[in-house]
Short mmCIF file of C-alpha atoms and ligand atoms in Angstrom, two decimals:
data_model
loop_
_atom_site.label_atom_id
_atom_site.label_comp_id
_atom_site.label_asym_id
_atom_site.label_seq_id
_atom_site.Cartn_x
_atom_site.Cartn_y
_atom_site.Cartn_z
CA MET V 169 -0.30 0.12 -0.41
CA GLU V 170 1.29 3.30 -1.07
CA ILE V 171 0.44 6.62 0.76
CA LYS V 172 -0.92 9.00 -1.90
CA LYS V 173 -3.53 11.35 -0.37
CA VAL V 174 -3.70 12.33 3.14
CA GLY V 175 -6.61 13.65 5.75
CA VAL V 176 -5.77 16.28 8.52
CA LEU V 177 -8.55 16.56 11.36
CA GLY V 178 -8.47 19.89 12.99
CA CYS V 179 -6.43 22.61 11.20
CA GLY V 180 -5.20 24.53 14.37
CA LEU V 181 -2.10 24.78 15.60
CA MET V 182 -0.63 21.64 14.65
CA GLY V 183 -3.18 20.34 12.26
CA SER V 184 -2.37 23.43 10.05
CA GLY V 185 1.24 22.34 10.68
CA ILE V 186 1.07 18.73 9.69
CA ALA V 187 -0.98 19.56 6.58
CA GLN V 188 1.52 21.79 5.33
CA VAL V 189 4.54 19.22 5.62
CA ALA V 190 2.03 16.82 4.27
CA ALA V 191 1.47 19.21 1.42
CA SER V 192 5.01 20.38 0.61
CA ALA V 193 6.41 17.15 0.92
CA GLY V 194 4.00 16.15 -2.53
CA PHE V 195 0.45 14.50 -0.94
CA VAL V 196 -2.88 15.86 -1.81
CA THR V 197 -3.85 16.73 1.88
CA VAL V 198 -7.68 17.74 2.51
CA VAL V 199 -8.46 19.49 6.47
CA LYS V 200 -11.43 18.67 7.89
CA GLU V 201 -12.61 21.51 10.68
CA VAL V 202 -15.64 22.21 12.59
CA SER V 203 -16.19 25.46 10.09
CA PRO V 204 -15.16 27.40 7.56
CA GLU V 205 -13.50 30.43 9.90
CA PHE V 206 -11.27 28.12 11.68
CA LEU V 207 -10.02 26.68 8.34
CA GLU V 208 -9.63 30.01 7.09
CA LYS V 209 -7.65 30.86 9.97
CA GLY V 210 -5.44 27.74 9.42
CA PHE V 211 -4.61 28.22 6.30
CA LYS V 212 -3.63 31.71 6.39
CA GLY V 213 -0.77 30.49 8.58
CA VAL V 214 0.17 27.80 6.21
CA GLU V 215 0.38 30.90 4.21
CA LYS V 216 2.27 32.33 6.20
CA SER V 217 4.43 30.30 6.83
CA LEU V 218 4.73 29.47 3.08
CA ALA V 219 5.77 32.78 2.22
CA LYS V 220 8.69 32.54 4.54
CA PHE V 221 10.20 30.02 3.13
CA THR V 222 10.36 31.31 -0.13
CA GLU V 223 11.71 34.60 1.07
CA LYS V 224 14.31 32.87 2.96
CA GLY V 225 14.92 30.38 -0.42
CA THR V 226 14.49 27.16 1.08
CA ILE V 227 11.59 26.45 -1.15
CA THR V 228 11.43 28.27 -5.10
CA ALA V 229 7.66 30.41 -5.68
CA LYS V 230 6.50 27.58 -7.85
CA GLN V 231 7.22 25.33 -4.80
CA GLN V 232 5.48 27.44 -2.75
CA LYS V 233 2.35 27.49 -5.37
CA GLU V 234 2.12 24.01 -6.10
CA THR V 235 2.51 23.07 -2.48
CA ARG V 236 -1.09 25.57 -1.30
CA ASP V 237 -2.92 24.01 -4.48
CA ARG V 238 -2.47 20.08 -3.28
CA LEU V 239 -4.46 21.69 -0.30
CA SER V 240 -8.07 21.68 0.23
CA GLY V 241 -10.44 22.24 3.30
CA THR V 242 -13.70 21.23 4.00
CA THR V 243 -16.28 20.92 7.31
CA SER V 244 -17.68 16.93 6.01
CA VAL V 245 -15.73 13.94 7.16
CA GLN V 246 -16.82 12.18 4.35
CA ASP V 247 -14.33 14.28 2.19
CA LEU V 248 -11.97 12.05 4.33
CA ALA V 249 -13.36 8.87 2.81
CA ASP V 250 -10.44 7.64 0.09
CA CYS V 251 -7.97 8.98 2.34
CA ASP V 252 -4.70 6.28 2.63
CA ILE V 253 -4.15 7.83 6.02
CA VAL V 254 -6.09 10.01 8.31
CA ILE V 255 -4.19 12.09 11.11
CA GLU V 256 -6.09 13.26 13.92
CA ALA V 257 -4.94 16.87 15.89
CA ILE V 258 -8.49 17.86 17.17
CA VAL V 259 -8.59 19.09 20.87
CA GLU V 260 -7.23 17.14 23.64
CA ASN V 261 -9.88 15.21 24.47
CA LEU V 262 -10.79 11.69 24.94
CA ASP V 263 -14.13 11.54 24.45
CA GLU V 264 -13.93 13.60 21.05
CA LYS V 265 -11.42 12.05 19.63
CA ARG V 266 -13.39 8.52 20.41
CA ARG V 267 -16.44 9.94 19.15
CA THR V 268 -14.36 11.18 16.01
CA PHE V 269 -12.61 7.63 15.07
CA GLY V 270 -16.01 6.30 15.46
CA GLU V 271 -17.30 8.50 12.90
CA LEU V 272 -14.49 7.79 10.65
CA ASP V 273 -14.51 4.42 11.16
CA SER V 274 -17.65 3.95 9.48
CA ILE V 275 -16.93 6.87 6.26
CA CYS V 276 -12.69 5.69 5.31
CA LYS V 277 -11.89 2.77 3.02
CA PRO V 278 -10.88 0.03 4.56
CA GLU V 279 -7.27 0.37 4.06
CA THR V 280 -7.01 3.80 6.04
CA ILE V 281 -4.51 4.25 8.13
CA PHE V 282 -5.96 6.19 11.57
CA ALA V 283 -2.88 8.44 13.36
CA SER V 284 -3.80 10.37 16.11
CA ASN V 285 -1.24 13.86 17.25
CA THR V 286 -1.93 13.62 20.86
CA SER V 287 0.33 14.87 23.72
CA SER V 288 -0.92 12.73 26.55
CA ILE V 289 -3.98 10.18 26.18
CA SER V 290 -3.81 6.57 25.41
CA ILE V 291 -3.72 5.32 21.79
CA THR V 292 -5.42 2.41 23.00
CA GLU V 293 -8.14 3.77 24.52
CA MET V 294 -9.18 5.73 21.08
CA MET V 295 -8.18 2.64 19.12
CA THR V 296 -11.28 0.73 21.05
CA ALA V 297 -13.66 3.16 19.54
CA THR V 298 -13.25 1.39 15.91
CA SER V 299 -13.64 -1.99 14.51
CA ALA V 300 -11.20 -4.89 15.73
CA ALA V 301 -10.00 -4.45 11.46
CA ARG V 302 -9.42 -0.41 12.16
CA GLN V 303 -7.56 -1.51 15.04
CA GLN V 304 -4.76 -3.45 13.53
CA ARG V 305 -4.34 0.14 11.18
CA PHE V 306 -4.52 2.61 14.39
CA ILE V 307 -0.98 4.18 14.97
CA GLY V 308 0.11 7.39 16.85
CA LEU V 309 1.93 10.28 14.77
CA HIS V 310 2.74 12.87 17.45
CA PHE V 311 4.29 15.68 16.30
CA PHE V 312 6.00 18.92 17.76
CA ASN V 313 5.55 22.54 17.52
CA PRO V 314 6.02 24.50 15.29
CA VAL V 315 5.89 21.22 12.63
CA PRO V 316 7.21 22.67 9.67
CA LEU V 317 10.67 23.54 11.52
CA MET V 318 10.72 20.64 14.03
CA LYS V 319 12.57 17.22 12.84
CA LEU V 320 10.91 14.59 15.13
CA VAL V 321 8.08 12.90 14.79
CA GLU V 322 7.18 9.88 17.54
CA VAL V 323 5.60 6.87 15.50
CA VAL V 324 4.27 5.05 17.80
CA ARG V 325 2.18 1.32 17.77
CA THR V 326 -0.18 -0.39 20.14
CA ILE V 327 0.45 -4.19 21.11
CA LEU V 328 -2.42 -4.67 17.99
CA THR V 329 -0.80 -2.69 15.11
CA ASP V 330 -0.07 -4.11 11.98
CA GLU V 331 3.58 -4.73 11.70
CA SER V 332 3.36 -3.59 7.91
CA VAL V 333 1.17 -1.01 8.31
CA TYR V 334 3.43 0.20 10.95
CA GLU V 335 6.66 0.31 8.89
CA ILE V 336 4.53 2.42 6.22
CA ALA V 337 4.08 4.79 9.28
CA VAL V 338 7.20 5.36 9.71
CA ASP V 339 8.16 5.43 6.10
CA PHE V 340 5.88 8.52 5.93
CA GLY V 341 7.09 10.14 8.38
CA LYS V 342 10.26 10.22 6.34
CA ARG V 343 8.54 11.32 3.18
CA LEU V 344 7.22 14.32 5.39
CA GLY V 345 11.46 15.19 5.96
CA LYS V 346 11.24 14.13 9.78
CA VAL V 347 13.40 11.68 11.46
CA PRO V 348 10.72 9.17 12.69
CA VAL V 349 11.89 7.52 16.29
CA ARG V 350 9.74 4.37 17.44
CA ALA V 351 7.84 4.42 20.93
CA GLY V 352 5.38 2.23 22.39
CA ASP V 353 1.88 3.61 23.69
CA LYS V 354 3.02 4.29 27.47
CA SER V 355 1.60 7.39 28.45
CA GLY V 356 4.35 10.78 27.51
CA PHE V 357 6.36 8.42 24.30
CA ILE V 358 9.42 8.98 24.69
CA VAL V 359 10.11 13.09 25.18
CA ASN V 360 7.21 14.44 27.35
CA ARG V 361 8.42 10.72 29.55
CA LEU V 362 11.94 12.11 29.97
CA LEU V 363 11.04 16.11 29.76
CA VAL V 364 8.14 16.60 32.14
CA PRO V 365 9.65 15.28 35.29
CA TYR V 366 12.83 17.78 34.41
CA LEU V 367 10.06 20.33 33.98
CA LEU V 368 8.24 19.40 37.35
CA ASP V 369 11.42 18.87 39.42
CA ALA V 370 12.21 22.44 38.34
CA ILE V 371 9.30 23.69 39.84
CA ARG V 372 9.79 21.88 43.19
CA ALA V 373 13.12 23.04 42.60
CA LEU V 374 11.64 26.18 43.19
CA GLU V 375 9.08 25.40 45.41
CA GLU V 376 11.97 24.46 47.63
CA GLY V 377 13.99 27.76 47.15
CA VAL V 378 16.79 26.23 45.55
CA GLY V 379 17.32 29.31 43.32
CA SER V 380 14.81 31.80 42.21
CA ILE V 381 13.48 31.59 38.41
CA VAL V 382 16.07 33.61 36.37
CA ASP V 383 18.97 31.82 38.19
CA ILE V 384 17.11 27.83 37.76
CA ASP V 385 16.53 29.33 33.65
CA ASN V 386 20.13 30.48 33.33
CA ALA V 387 21.74 27.31 35.07
CA MET V 388 19.86 24.78 33.27
CA LYS V 389 20.49 27.19 29.61
CA LEU V 390 24.18 28.00 30.29
CA GLY V 391 25.00 24.92 32.60
CA CYS V 392 23.57 21.94 30.20
CA GLY V 393 23.74 23.92 26.83
CA TYR V 394 19.81 23.77 26.83
CA PRO V 395 18.34 26.28 24.45
CA MET V 396 15.90 27.49 27.19
CA GLY V 397 15.47 27.36 30.99
CA PRO V 398 12.78 25.08 32.49
CA PHE V 399 10.48 27.85 33.17
CA THR V 400 10.81 29.53 30.15
CA LEU V 401 9.97 26.32 28.54
CA GLY V 402 7.25 25.97 30.89
CA ASP V 403 5.46 29.41 30.05
CA PHE V 404 6.53 28.45 26.43
CA VAL V 405 4.28 24.93 25.98
CA GLY V 406 1.47 26.29 28.87
CA LEU V 407 1.34 25.77 32.11
CA ASP V 408 -2.21 24.10 32.21
CA THR V 409 -1.26 21.78 29.51
CA THR V 410 2.03 20.77 31.46
CA TYR V 411 -0.36 20.08 34.52
CA TYR V 412 -2.73 18.07 32.19
CA ILE V 413 0.03 15.67 31.08
CA ALA V 414 1.10 15.60 34.19
CA GLU V 415 -1.69 14.24 35.74
CA ILE V 416 -2.28 11.50 32.91
CA MET V 417 1.04 10.48 33.36
CA PHE V 418 0.84 10.46 36.86
CA ASN V 419 -2.37 8.16 36.56
CA GLU V 420 -0.76 5.69 34.14
CA PHE V 421 2.47 5.58 36.29
CA ARG V 422 1.83 6.16 40.02
CA GLU V 423 5.06 7.64 40.21
CA LYS V 424 5.51 10.73 42.33
CA ARG V 425 8.38 12.11 39.53
CA PHE V 426 5.18 12.60 37.37
CA ALA V 427 2.98 14.11 40.32
CA PRO V 428 2.10 17.44 39.54
CA PRO V 429 3.35 20.06 42.28
CA PRO V 430 1.08 21.89 44.13
CA LEU V 431 2.69 25.47 43.09
CA LEU V 432 1.82 24.42 39.48
CA LYS V 433 -1.86 23.29 40.09
CA ARG V 434 -2.15 26.35 42.05
CA MET V 435 -0.73 28.81 39.31
CA VAL V 436 -3.23 26.82 36.85
CA LEU V 437 -6.05 27.52 39.21
CA ALA V 438 -5.13 31.22 39.55
CA GLY V 439 -5.18 31.37 35.48
CA LEU V 440 -1.18 31.77 34.94
CA TYR V 441 -1.47 29.76 31.65
CA GLY V 442 2.40 31.08 31.03
CA ARG V 443 2.79 32.85 27.35
CA LYS V 444 -0.74 32.03 26.43
CA SER V 445 -2.26 33.67 29.37
CA GLY V 446 0.21 36.69 29.15
CA ARG V 447 1.53 35.58 32.78
CA GLY V 448 3.16 32.28 34.11
CA PHE V 449 6.32 32.13 35.54
CA TYR V 450 7.29 35.33 33.79
CA ASP V 451 5.08 38.36 33.17
CA TYR V 452 5.00 39.32 29.48
CA SER V 453 3.27 42.45 29.45
CA ASN V 454 4.38 45.20 27.80
CA ASP V 455 6.09 43.58 25.56
CA SER V 456 8.64 42.42 28.28
CA LYS V 457 9.52 39.14 30.21
CA ASN V 458 10.25 39.85 33.80
CA PRO V 459 9.69 37.03 36.63
CA THR V 460 6.44 37.27 38.00
CA PRO V 461 6.26 38.21 42.02
CA MET V 462 4.83 35.27 43.61
CA ASN V 463 4.92 34.58 47.43
CA LEU V 464 5.63 31.01 47.53
CA VAL V 465 5.71 31.07 51.83
P1 LIG Y 589 -5.66 23.64 18.83
O1 LIG Y 589 -7.10 24.12 19.47
O2 LIG Y 589 -4.71 24.65 18.50
O3 LIG Y 589 -6.57 22.90 17.50
C1 LIG Y 589 -7.42 21.98 17.38
C2 LIG Y 589 -8.37 22.03 16.59
O4 LIG Y 589 -9.48 21.01 16.15
C3 LIG Y 589 -9.42 23.86 16.75
O5 LIG Y 589 -9.34 24.69 15.35
C4 LIG Y 589 -10.94 22.68 16.34
O6 LIG Y 589 -11.74 23.75 16.03
C5 LIG Y 589 -10.64 21.66 15.62
N1 LIG Y 589 -11.79 20.49 16.08
C6 LIG Y 589 -12.25 20.29 17.00
N2 LIG Y 589 -12.98 19.12 17.23
C7 LIG Y 589 -12.87 18.80 16.11
C8 LIG Y 589 -13.17 17.95 14.92
N3 LIG Y 589 -14.16 16.73 15.42
N4 LIG Y 589 -13.06 17.78 13.55
C9 LIG Y 589 -12.72 18.67 12.81
N5 LIG Y 589 -11.64 19.42 14.10
C10 LIG Y 589 -12.12 19.81 14.80
O7 LIG Y 589 -4.99 22.19 19.67
P2 LIG Y 589 -3.63 22.13 19.04
O8 LIG Y 589 -2.60 22.14 19.75
O9 LIG Y 589 -3.26 22.17 17.29
O10 LIG Y 589 -3.26 20.52 19.68
C11 LIG Y 589 -4.45 19.34 18.65
C12 LIG Y 589 -3.82 17.83 18.88
O11 LIG Y 589 -2.31 18.10 18.93
C13 LIG Y 589 -3.99 17.83 20.52
O12 LIG Y 589 -4.15 16.83 20.76
C14 LIG Y 589 -3.01 18.09 21.56
O13 LIG Y 589 -2.43 17.14 22.75
C15 LIG Y 589 -1.51 17.79 20.42
N6 LIG Y 589 -0.38 18.40 20.14
C16 LIG Y 589 0.04 19.69 20.61
C17 LIG Y 589 1.01 19.91 20.62
C18 LIG Y 589 1.25 21.61 20.77
O14 LIG Y 589 2.52 22.50 21.18
N7 LIG Y 589 0.37 22.20 20.91
C19 LIG Y 589 1.99 19.34 20.36
C20 LIG Y 589 2.04 18.30 19.95
C21 LIG Y 589 0.98 17.40 20.10
#
C-alpha cells in the first residue's frame, strides 16, 4: 500500500502544520475542520509560513504555489473517505477523539490508516472506538510545534498495530522530511516521558528555595547548553497543558516524579498559564519578560 492522499482532522496549531508538511512533501492533502472560519484561520498560517520559506530561499515560488494547490479544506468528514491516512489533531479530549474516530471508521475505506497526534492520551483508548480490523491500522504520529520546523516525529504502535502498517507509517514520517523515532503506547511516549519530570522537578526546586526563576533558567541554559531554561519552556508549552499531561502520566504510572507539584496546580487555578495568558513564571506584559512576583511562603 502506498500513501498518496492524506487527511488531517483539525486545522489549529498542529493540524495546520501537519497539513503544510504533507502538502510540501507532495501529498494531496484535505483538512477537515468544524467551521470555514477555523479553516481560513489555519490556512492563513500555512500561507504565511510558506511565504517565509520562499523569502528565505528554502523553497521556490513555484513550490510554494504547488504546495498550496495540493491543500484543500472541508467541513464534511465524508471528504476523508478515500484518504490513505488520516491524522487527527483535534482538541486533547478523549471523548471527542473517540467519537471522531468512531464516526470516521464507518466512512473511510478499510485500508485507511488512522493516526493521532495526541501528546498524552493513550492510543489504545482511542483505537477501541473503532472496529477490530481498523485497530490493526491505528497508530500515533506525534509531531512537535512548530511542525514545519521541528524535525522529530514519534511513531507510536499499540500492542495490536500491524507490523507492515507500522513500517508504512515510519516511512511516511521520513517522506515528510522528519526523523521518525519508534515508541510504544505508554503515556508521554519518549519526549514527554523524559521532559515532563524535568519540568516538574524545576518547579519543586523553586518551591524548595533552591534558586530563583531566573537563576534556575540560567543554570540549565548555560550549564547544560539547553536552548531555554525550564520555566521559559514551561511558559511556552503552557502551564495548563503541562499540568494536564502530568496528571495523565501520574495516573498511568503512579510515580511521584510525574505528580504535578502544588505550585503548578495553584498557578493553573490562578490563570497563570504562561505566554498564552500573558503571565506564567514570567510576566509578558508590554512586550517584556520579567519573573512574576509570587508569594511562595
Ligand atoms: P488547537 O486548539 O490549536 O487546534 C485544535 C483544532 O481542532 C481547533 O481548530 C478545533 O476547531 C478543531 N476541532 C475540534 N474538534 C474537531 C472535529 N471534530 N473535527 C475537526 N476539527 C476539530 O490544538 P493543537 O495545539 O493544534 O492540538 C491538537 C492536538 O495536537 C492535541 O491532541 C494536542 O495534544 C496535540 N499536540 C499539541 C502540541 C502543541 O504544542 N500544541 C504538540 C504536539 C501534539
